[in-house]
């Protein structure tokens, strides 16, 4: 479906996805596709009452990212221009599985496939794998108001959900390349060599 | 699926749906289900660039109303409590047919049915049929900023779309009752008797 490198940085909340995507986007001059979080009008309602507002929250994110994926395909990928995204649209399913009722999740997954099956997906994922202490530290450091209400158990669950999801993505697409980065021992912000090692993998992809 | 009277007032923009629904809701003491328009974060973008933002606009309305329909069913209809709504969720399809590309419309209609087929629908529609001059006059009178950009041709198209849609709804549900009100010659706000005649139909429904 799509030959241009479509690189997605993924990992749980606080793993450093946007930071790494920004650094790589600047280094290679690739357009960056930013996950928009704050725009979701249901976010505050969701953190106050997850059961009541999760479906609307997830559907808003999905439709928003569906448009972003369509635009990314039209403006860049179809023209052979590699891009870097700080999320993979499949993350919507990861979160939806945690917040939606079985009945809602069934509808949601059908809608997910209806919207995205005919669109290009990332062909290279950089998966930042990090433990709970690292994530909690980074979330606190960036101080987003609506993230203050995140419960540790929710984050712990998300860590294991990502492990499952990355495997699912690999099984679903044998041609997908996944580079796993140890978010605990590696610091691509403070240690230049850690970042350069990741950048070298990206370079291999585009030559 | 649902026995409690579920009354929807429908008609093109400016027909007087919310006004009539409010008057009936107060007269009979039925809860009113209000179509939320202003909350849609895509509205201004849509009026600036219909093609670019129509899918997100329509999906937001649909998901918003899906929740409203779910809540209406859970909080009222399942308990035998009649309700009055100033819209029918099918109106989403009417507007989507006008604004979405064929490819998007195909996806949209599948999602519409996925979301709403297992939910109760109005069993009584009061359809306010009005001509272009009447609608333009009312739209100007209420002065909503985002409605200023509405083109006359768009409104003319909507008038004929509603004629088609009401027939489609009747064909799809033979048990559906439709009361057509002539919005040009009847004024349920200024003429008490015009309103009482409509109210009498509603009364028949609930005894």
Short mmCIF file of C-alpha atoms in Angstrom, two decimals:
data_model
loop_
_atom_site.label_atom_id
_atom_site.label_comp_id
_atom_site.label_asym_id
_atom_site.label_seq_id
_atom_site.Cartn_x
_atom_site.Cartn_y
_atom_site.Cartn_z
CA UNK A 1 0.00 0.00 0.00
CA UNK A 2 2.70 2.54 0.88
CA UNK A 3 6.45 2.50 0.18
CA UNK A 4 7.65 5.75 1.77
CA UNK A 5 9.03 5.21 5.30
CA UNK A 6 6.20 5.88 7.77
CA UNK A 7 7.88 5.88 11.18
CA UNK A 8 5.77 5.82 14.36
CA UNK A 9 7.12 6.26 17.85
CA UNK A 10 5.04 4.36 20.37
CA UNK A 11 4.99 3.52 24.05
CA UNK A 12 2.91 4.23 27.18
CA UNK A 13 2.05 7.73 28.46
CA UNK A 14 5.24 9.53 29.47
CA UNK A 15 7.64 7.27 27.52
CA UNK A 16 9.01 10.23 25.52
CA UNK A 17 7.31 9.63 22.18
CA UNK A 18 6.90 13.26 21.17
CA UNK A 19 10.40 14.16 22.33
CA UNK A 20 12.03 11.43 20.28
CA UNK A 21 9.82 12.04 17.26
CA UNK A 22 10.70 15.74 17.34
CA UNK A 23 14.43 15.01 17.57
CA UNK A 24 14.33 12.54 14.66
CA UNK A 25 12.09 14.81 12.58
CA UNK A 26 14.60 17.65 12.99
CA UNK A 27 17.60 15.45 12.31
CA UNK A 28 16.23 13.99 9.05
CA UNK A 29 14.03 16.90 8.02
CA UNK A 30 10.96 14.67 7.87
CA UNK A 31 7.51 16.18 8.52
CA UNK A 32 6.24 15.26 11.99
CA UNK A 33 2.72 14.04 12.64
CA UNK A 34 1.77 15.12 16.11
CA UNK A 35 -0.75 13.31 18.25
CA UNK A 36 -3.21 15.95 19.35
CA UNK A 37 -4.35 15.30 22.93
CA UNK A 38 -5.49 18.58 24.44
CA UNK A 39 -8.05 19.29 21.71
CA UNK A 40 -10.31 16.47 22.79
CA UNK A 41 -13.41 18.20 24.23
CA UNK A 42 -14.22 15.09 26.29
CA UNK A 43 -10.88 14.78 28.08
CA UNK A 44 -11.82 16.47 31.36
CA UNK A 45 -15.23 14.75 31.45
CA UNK A 46 -13.46 11.45 30.79
CA UNK A 47 -11.04 11.82 33.70
CA UNK A 48 -14.03 12.68 35.93
CA UNK A 49 -16.14 9.75 34.76
CA UNK A 50 -14.35 7.22 32.56
CA UNK A 51 -17.36 4.91 32.09
CA UNK A 52 -19.72 7.73 31.07
CA UNK A 53 -17.47 9.48 28.53
CA UNK A 54 -14.98 6.91 27.26
CA UNK A 55 -16.82 6.08 24.04
CA UNK A 56 -17.10 9.73 22.97
CA UNK A 57 -13.49 10.37 23.97
CA UNK A 58 -12.18 7.41 21.98
CA UNK A 59 -14.37 8.15 18.96
CA UNK A 60 -13.19 11.77 18.90
CA UNK A 61 -9.54 10.68 18.99
CA UNK A 62 -10.19 8.09 16.30
CA UNK A 63 -11.93 10.48 13.91
CA UNK A 64 -9.32 13.15 14.54
CA UNK A 65 -6.49 10.72 13.78
CA UNK A 66 -8.33 9.26 10.84
CA UNK A 67 -8.22 12.71 9.24
CA UNK A 68 -4.58 13.10 10.17
CA UNK A 69 -3.82 9.73 8.59
CA UNK A 70 -5.74 10.67 5.43
CA UNK A 71 -3.88 14.01 5.21
CA UNK A 72 -0.53 12.30 5.90
CA UNK A 73 -1.19 9.87 3.09
CA UNK A 74 -2.36 12.54 0.62
CA UNK A 75 0.21 15.24 1.43
CA UNK A 76 3.30 13.09 2.06
CA UNK A 77 3.31 9.31 1.71
CA UNK A 78 1.69 9.21 -1.72
CA UNK A 79 4.44 11.64 -2.85
CA UNK A 80 7.18 9.39 -1.46
CA UNK A 81 7.92 11.73 1.45
CA UNK A 82 8.87 9.85 4.67
CA UNK A 83 7.16 11.03 7.84
CA UNK A 84 7.57 10.56 11.58
CA UNK A 85 4.54 10.31 13.87
CA UNK A 86 4.56 10.34 17.66
CA UNK A 87 1.81 7.74 17.69
CA UNK A 88 0.37 4.80 15.76
CA UNK A 89 -3.37 4.97 15.12
CA UNK A 90 -3.64 1.45 16.60
CA UNK A 91 -3.03 3.05 20.02
CA UNK A 92 -6.69 4.01 19.91
CA UNK A 93 -7.58 0.34 20.16
CA UNK A 94 -5.16 -0.18 23.07
CA UNK A 95 -6.88 2.55 25.07
CA UNK A 96 -10.37 1.62 23.95
CA UNK A 97 -9.89 -1.97 25.18
CA UNK A 98 -9.22 -0.57 28.64
CA UNK A 99 -12.02 1.97 28.84
CA UNK A 100 -14.97 0.72 26.79
CA UNK A 101 -17.66 -1.76 27.74
CA UNK A 102 -17.66 -5.01 25.71
CA UNK A 103 -20.71 -3.80 23.76
CA UNK A 104 -19.09 -0.43 22.98
CA UNK A 105 -15.72 -2.04 22.20
CA UNK A 106 -17.33 -4.32 19.65
CA UNK A 107 -18.87 -1.33 17.85
CA UNK A 108 -15.63 0.65 18.22
CA UNK A 109 -13.40 -2.01 16.67
CA UNK A 110 -15.71 -2.34 13.68
CA UNK A 111 -15.59 1.43 13.22
CA UNK A 112 -11.78 1.41 13.63
CA UNK A 113 -11.40 -1.07 10.78
CA UNK A 114 -14.05 0.65 8.67
CA UNK A 115 -12.10 3.90 8.91
CA UNK A 116 -8.49 2.73 8.73
CA UNK A 117 -8.22 -0.50 6.77
CA UNK A 118 -7.88 1.30 3.44
CA UNK A 119 -5.26 3.78 4.72
CA UNK A 120 -1.47 3.39 4.97
CA UNK A 121 -0.05 2.35 8.34
CA UNK A 122 3.42 2.87 9.83
CA UNK A 123 5.96 0.42 8.38
CA UNK A 124 8.56 1.15 11.13
CA UNK A 125 7.74 1.43 14.83
CA UNK A 126 10.17 2.66 17.47
CA UNK A 127 8.72 1.20 20.67
CA UNK A 128 9.93 2.94 23.85
CA UNK A 129 9.57 0.38 26.60
CA UNK A 130 9.71 1.94 30.10
CA UNK A 131 8.82 0.89 33.65
CA UNK A 132 6.30 2.54 35.96
CA UNK A 133 8.78 4.69 37.94
CA UNK A 134 10.25 6.18 34.75
CA UNK A 135 6.79 6.99 33.36
CA UNK A 136 5.51 8.49 36.63
CA UNK A 137 8.63 10.67 36.85
CA UNK A 138 8.20 12.02 33.32
CA UNK A 139 4.44 12.61 33.68
CA UNK A 140 5.04 14.61 36.84
CA UNK A 141 7.85 16.58 35.17
CA UNK A 142 5.68 17.70 32.23
CA UNK A 143 2.77 18.62 34.53
CA UNK A 144 -0.24 18.34 32.18
CA UNK A 145 -3.31 19.13 34.35
CA UNK A 146 -5.50 16.35 33.01
CA UNK A 147 -2.74 13.76 33.56
CA UNK A 148 -2.67 14.45 37.30
CA UNK A 149 -5.73 12.20 37.71
CA UNK A 150 -4.04 9.17 36.07
CA UNK A 151 -4.04 6.23 38.47
CA UNK A 152 -0.88 4.10 38.87
CA UNK A 153 -2.88 0.93 38.23
CA UNK A 154 -4.10 2.42 34.93
CA UNK A 155 -0.50 3.11 33.90
CA UNK A 156 0.66 -0.36 34.97
CA UNK A 157 -2.09 -1.89 32.88
CA UNK A 158 -1.08 0.30 29.94
CA UNK A 159 2.52 -0.93 30.13
CA UNK A 160 1.42 -4.55 29.72
CA UNK A 161 -1.19 -3.60 27.10
CA UNK A 162 1.55 -2.08 24.97
CA UNK A 163 3.56 -5.29 25.16
CA UNK A 164 0.54 -7.18 23.80
CA UNK A 165 -0.30 -4.55 21.17
CA UNK A 166 3.22 -4.41 19.68
CA UNK A 167 3.14 -8.21 19.27
CA UNK A 168 -0.33 -7.97 17.67
CA UNK A 169 0.93 -5.36 15.19
CA UNK A 170 3.90 -7.54 14.27
CA UNK A 171 1.69 -10.58 13.78
CA UNK A 172 -0.77 -8.57 11.69
CA UNK A 173 1.99 -7.18 9.45
CA UNK A 174 5.04 -9.43 8.93
CA UNK A 175 6.77 -6.63 6.97
CA UNK A 176 6.56 -4.24 9.91
CA UNK A 177 9.93 -3.38 11.49
CA UNK A 178 9.91 -2.77 15.25
CA UNK A 179 12.88 -1.24 17.07
CA UNK A 180 12.48 -1.61 20.85
CA UNK A 181 14.24 1.08 22.92
CA UNK A 182 14.81 0.51 26.65
CA UNK A 183 13.35 3.69 28.09
CA UNK A 184 14.77 3.02 31.53
CA UNK A 185 18.46 2.55 30.71
CA UNK A 186 18.63 4.66 27.57
CA UNK A 187 18.22 8.44 27.62
CA UNK A 188 18.06 9.78 24.07
CA UNK A 189 17.75 13.32 25.44
CA UNK A 190 20.73 13.48 27.78
CA UNK A 191 22.98 10.89 26.04
CA UNK A 192 23.82 11.82 22.45
CA UNK A 193 25.08 8.30 21.72
CA UNK A 194 21.75 6.78 22.77
CA UNK A 195 19.99 9.05 20.32
CA UNK A 196 22.53 8.46 17.52
CA UNK A 197 22.10 4.69 17.83
CA UNK A 198 18.35 5.09 17.23
CA UNK A 199 18.96 7.54 14.38
CA UNK A 200 21.30 5.02 12.73
CA UNK A 201 18.41 2.52 12.50
CA UNK A 202 16.25 5.15 10.85
CA UNK A 203 19.01 5.97 8.41
CA UNK A 204 19.25 2.32 7.31
CA UNK A 205 15.55 2.45 6.56
CA UNK A 206 15.72 5.40 4.21
CA UNK A 207 18.80 4.52 2.12
CA UNK B 1 -38.21 -2.15 20.68
CA UNK B 2 -39.66 0.79 22.57
CA UNK B 3 -43.28 1.49 23.56
CA UNK B 4 -43.05 4.86 25.33
CA UNK B 5 -43.92 7.78 22.99
CA UNK B 6 -40.64 9.12 21.54
CA UNK B 7 -41.62 12.33 19.75
CA UNK B 8 -39.14 14.06 17.41
CA UNK B 9 -39.67 17.46 15.87
CA UNK B 10 -37.95 17.70 12.51
CA UNK B 11 -37.56 20.10 9.64
CA UNK B 12 -34.89 22.22 7.94
CA UNK B 13 -32.70 24.80 9.72
CA UNK B 14 -34.90 27.62 11.04
CA UNK B 15 -38.20 25.68 10.87
CA UNK B 16 -38.82 26.19 14.60
CA UNK B 17 -37.99 22.68 15.89
CA UNK B 18 -36.58 23.71 19.25
CA UNK B 19 -39.32 26.26 19.83
CA UNK B 20 -42.11 23.74 19.22
CA UNK B 21 -40.35 20.99 21.16
CA UNK B 22 -39.93 23.31 24.14
CA UNK B 23 -43.59 24.37 24.06
CA UNK B 24 -44.80 20.75 23.90
CA UNK B 25 -42.34 19.60 26.54
CA UNK B 26 -43.63 22.27 28.93
CA UNK B 27 -47.29 21.57 28.15
CA UNK B 28 -47.02 17.79 28.73
CA UNK B 29 -44.20 17.80 31.26
CA UNK B 30 -42.12 15.45 29.11
CA UNK B 31 -38.31 15.63 29.30
CA UNK B 32 -36.85 17.43 26.28
CA UNK B 33 -33.87 16.08 24.34
CA UNK B 34 -32.04 19.05 22.91
CA UNK B 35 -29.94 18.91 19.79
CA UNK B 36 -26.58 20.33 20.75
CA UNK B 37 -25.13 22.38 17.89
CA UNK B 38 -22.74 24.92 19.32
CA UNK B 39 -20.58 22.33 21.10
CA UNK B 40 -19.24 20.91 17.87
CA UNK B 41 -15.55 21.93 17.80
CA UNK B 42 -15.46 21.58 14.01
CA UNK B 43 -18.37 23.95 13.24
CA UNK B 44 -16.38 27.06 12.39
CA UNK B 45 -13.77 25.08 10.44
CA UNK B 46 -16.64 23.39 8.57
CA UNK B 47 -18.26 26.66 7.52
CA UNK B 48 -14.83 27.86 6.31
CA UNK B 49 -14.04 24.67 4.39
CA UNK B 50 -16.92 22.22 4.07
CA UNK B 51 -14.98 19.61 2.07
CA UNK B 52 -12.02 19.53 4.47
CA UNK B 53 -13.94 19.24 7.74
CA UNK B 54 -17.34 17.72 6.94
CA UNK B 55 -16.45 14.16 7.95
CA UNK B 56 -15.16 15.19 11.38
CA UNK B 57 -18.13 17.52 11.87
CA UNK B 58 -20.67 14.82 10.99
CA UNK B 59 -18.91 12.14 13.04
CA UNK B 60 -18.79 14.43 16.07
CA UNK B 61 -22.53 15.13 15.81
CA UNK B 62 -23.26 11.45 15.32
CA UNK B 63 -21.23 10.28 18.32
CA UNK B 64 -22.66 13.06 20.46
CA UNK B 65 -26.22 12.13 19.52
CA UNK B 66 -25.51 8.43 19.84
CA UNK B 67 -24.73 9.06 23.51
CA UNK B 68 -27.80 11.23 23.87
CA UNK B 69 -29.91 8.45 22.33
CA UNK B 70 -28.35 5.85 24.66
CA UNK B 71 -29.01 8.09 27.69
CA UNK B 72 -32.57 8.84 26.51
CA UNK B 73 -33.24 5.15 26.23
CA UNK B 74 -31.69 4.26 29.58
CA UNK B 75 -33.02 7.18 31.65
CA UNK B 76 -36.52 7.56 30.11
CA UNK B 77 -37.84 5.27 27.37
CA UNK B 78 -36.95 2.00 29.13
CA UNK B 79 -38.87 3.35 32.14
CA UNK B 80 -41.93 4.14 30.02
CA UNK B 81 -41.33 7.91 30.22
CA UNK B 82 -42.31 9.71 26.96
CA UNK B 83 -39.78 12.25 25.66
CA UNK B 84 -39.70 15.04 23.10
CA UNK B 85 -36.60 15.67 21.00
CA UNK B 86 -35.97 18.63 18.73
CA UNK B 87 -34.27 16.32 16.22
CA UNK B 88 -34.25 12.78 14.88
CA UNK B 89 -30.83 11.13 14.76
CA UNK B 90 -31.51 10.33 11.09
CA UNK B 91 -30.97 14.03 10.36
CA UNK B 92 -27.26 13.24 10.55
CA UNK B 93 -27.62 11.17 7.39
CA UNK B 94 -29.54 13.96 5.65
CA UNK B 95 -26.70 16.41 6.25
CA UNK B 96 -23.96 13.87 5.62
CA UNK B 97 -25.39 13.08 2.17
CA UNK B 98 -24.97 16.72 1.28
CA UNK B 99 -21.47 17.29 2.65
CA UNK B 100 -19.50 14.05 2.43
CA UNK B 101 -17.67 12.56 -0.53
CA UNK B 102 -19.10 9.25 -1.81
CA UNK B 103 -16.21 7.37 -0.22
CA UNK B 104 -16.71 9.09 3.13
CA UNK B 105 -20.51 8.76 2.94
CA UNK B 106 -20.21 5.02 2.44
CA UNK B 107 -18.09 4.71 5.59
CA UNK B 108 -20.35 7.15 7.45
CA UNK B 109 -23.58 5.27 6.71
CA UNK B 110 -22.05 1.97 7.88
CA UNK B 111 -20.99 3.67 11.11
CA UNK B 112 -24.45 5.26 11.49
CA UNK B 113 -26.13 1.86 11.35
CA UNK B 114 -23.45 0.24 13.51
CA UNK B 115 -24.13 2.82 16.21
CA UNK B 116 -27.89 3.26 16.05
CA UNK B 117 -29.56 0.09 14.77
CA UNK B 118 -29.85 -1.42 18.25
CA UNK B 119 -31.22 1.78 19.83
CA UNK B 120 -34.82 3.05 20.01
CA UNK B 121 -35.92 5.59 17.39
CA UNK B 122 -38.72 8.18 17.48
CA UNK B 123 -42.14 6.59 16.88
CA UNK B 124 -43.85 9.97 16.25
CA UNK B 125 -42.37 12.74 14.06
CA UNK B 126 -43.77 16.25 13.82
CA UNK B 127 -42.38 17.46 10.51
CA UNK B 128 -42.39 21.27 10.13
CA UNK B 129 -42.45 21.91 6.40
CA UNK B 130 -41.47 25.51 5.51
CA UNK B 131 -40.40 27.41 2.40
CA UNK B 132 -37.13 29.25 1.87
CA UNK B 133 -38.39 32.78 2.74
CA UNK B 134 -39.79 31.57 6.07
CA UNK B 135 -36.55 29.77 6.97
CA UNK B 136 -34.33 32.70 5.94
CA UNK B 137 -36.45 35.07 8.01
CA UNK B 138 -36.21 32.91 11.13
CA UNK B 139 -32.47 32.26 10.74
CA UNK B 140 -31.82 35.98 10.48
CA UNK B 141 -34.06 36.67 13.49
CA UNK B 142 -32.16 34.27 15.80
CA UNK B 143 -28.78 35.56 14.60
CA UNK B 144 -26.47 32.62 15.31
CA UNK B 145 -23.00 33.69 14.07
CA UNK B 146 -22.10 30.43 12.36
CA UNK B 147 -25.44 30.40 10.51
CA UNK B 148 -24.63 33.68 8.78
CA UNK B 149 -22.47 31.82 6.27
CA UNK B 150 -25.30 29.46 5.21
CA UNK B 151 -25.90 29.76 1.46
CA UNK B 152 -29.45 29.96 0.09
CA UNK B 153 -28.76 27.10 -2.32
CA UNK B 154 -27.68 24.93 0.63
CA UNK B 155 -30.96 25.69 2.41
CA UNK B 156 -33.03 25.06 -0.75
CA UNK B 157 -31.34 21.69 -1.12
CA UNK B 158 -32.03 20.91 2.53
CA UNK B 159 -35.74 21.61 2.07
CA UNK B 160 -35.98 18.98 -0.68
CA UNK B 161 -33.68 16.60 1.21
CA UNK B 162 -36.08 16.66 4.13
CA UNK B 163 -38.99 15.76 1.86
CA UNK B 164 -37.05 12.69 0.71
CA UNK B 165 -35.83 11.79 4.20
CA UNK B 166 -39.29 11.86 5.81
CA UNK B 167 -40.56 9.48 3.11
CA UNK B 168 -37.53 7.21 3.67
CA UNK B 169 -38.24 7.11 7.41
CA UNK B 170 -41.89 6.23 6.79
CA UNK B 171 -40.94 3.48 4.36
CA UNK B 172 -38.34 2.11 6.78
CA UNK B 173 -40.82 2.02 9.69
CA UNK B 174 -44.48 1.46 8.76
CA UNK B 175 -45.50 1.98 12.41
CA UNK B 176 -43.99 5.47 12.44
CA UNK B 177 -46.56 8.28 12.72
CA UNK B 178 -45.71 11.54 10.91
CA UNK B 179 -47.67 14.75 11.50
CA UNK B 180 -46.77 17.36 8.86
CA UNK B 181 -47.17 20.99 9.98
CA UNK B 182 -47.26 23.77 7.37
CA UNK B 183 -44.60 26.11 8.73
CA UNK B 184 -45.57 28.90 6.32
CA UNK B 185 -49.28 29.24 7.08
CA UNK B 186 -49.27 27.98 10.66
CA UNK B 187 -47.61 29.89 13.50
CA UNK B 188 -47.61 27.82 16.66
CA UNK B 189 -45.92 30.67 18.52
CA UNK B 190 -48.23 33.57 17.74
CA UNK B 191 -51.47 31.60 17.16
CA UNK B 192 -52.54 29.60 20.21
CA UNK B 193 -55.00 27.55 18.13
CA UNK B 194 -52.24 26.46 15.74
CA UNK B 195 -50.29 25.16 18.70
CA UNK B 196 -53.31 23.53 20.37
CA UNK B 197 -54.10 21.60 17.18
CA UNK B 198 -50.59 20.11 17.22
CA UNK B 199 -50.83 19.40 20.95
CA UNK B 200 -54.10 17.55 20.40
CA UNK B 201 -52.30 15.08 18.12
CA UNK B 202 -49.68 14.49 20.78
CA UNK B 203 -52.42 13.94 23.36
CA UNK B 204 -54.02 11.22 21.22
CA UNK B 205 -50.67 9.48 21.14
CA UNK B 206 -50.24 9.27 24.89
CA UNK B 207 -53.72 8.19 26.00
#
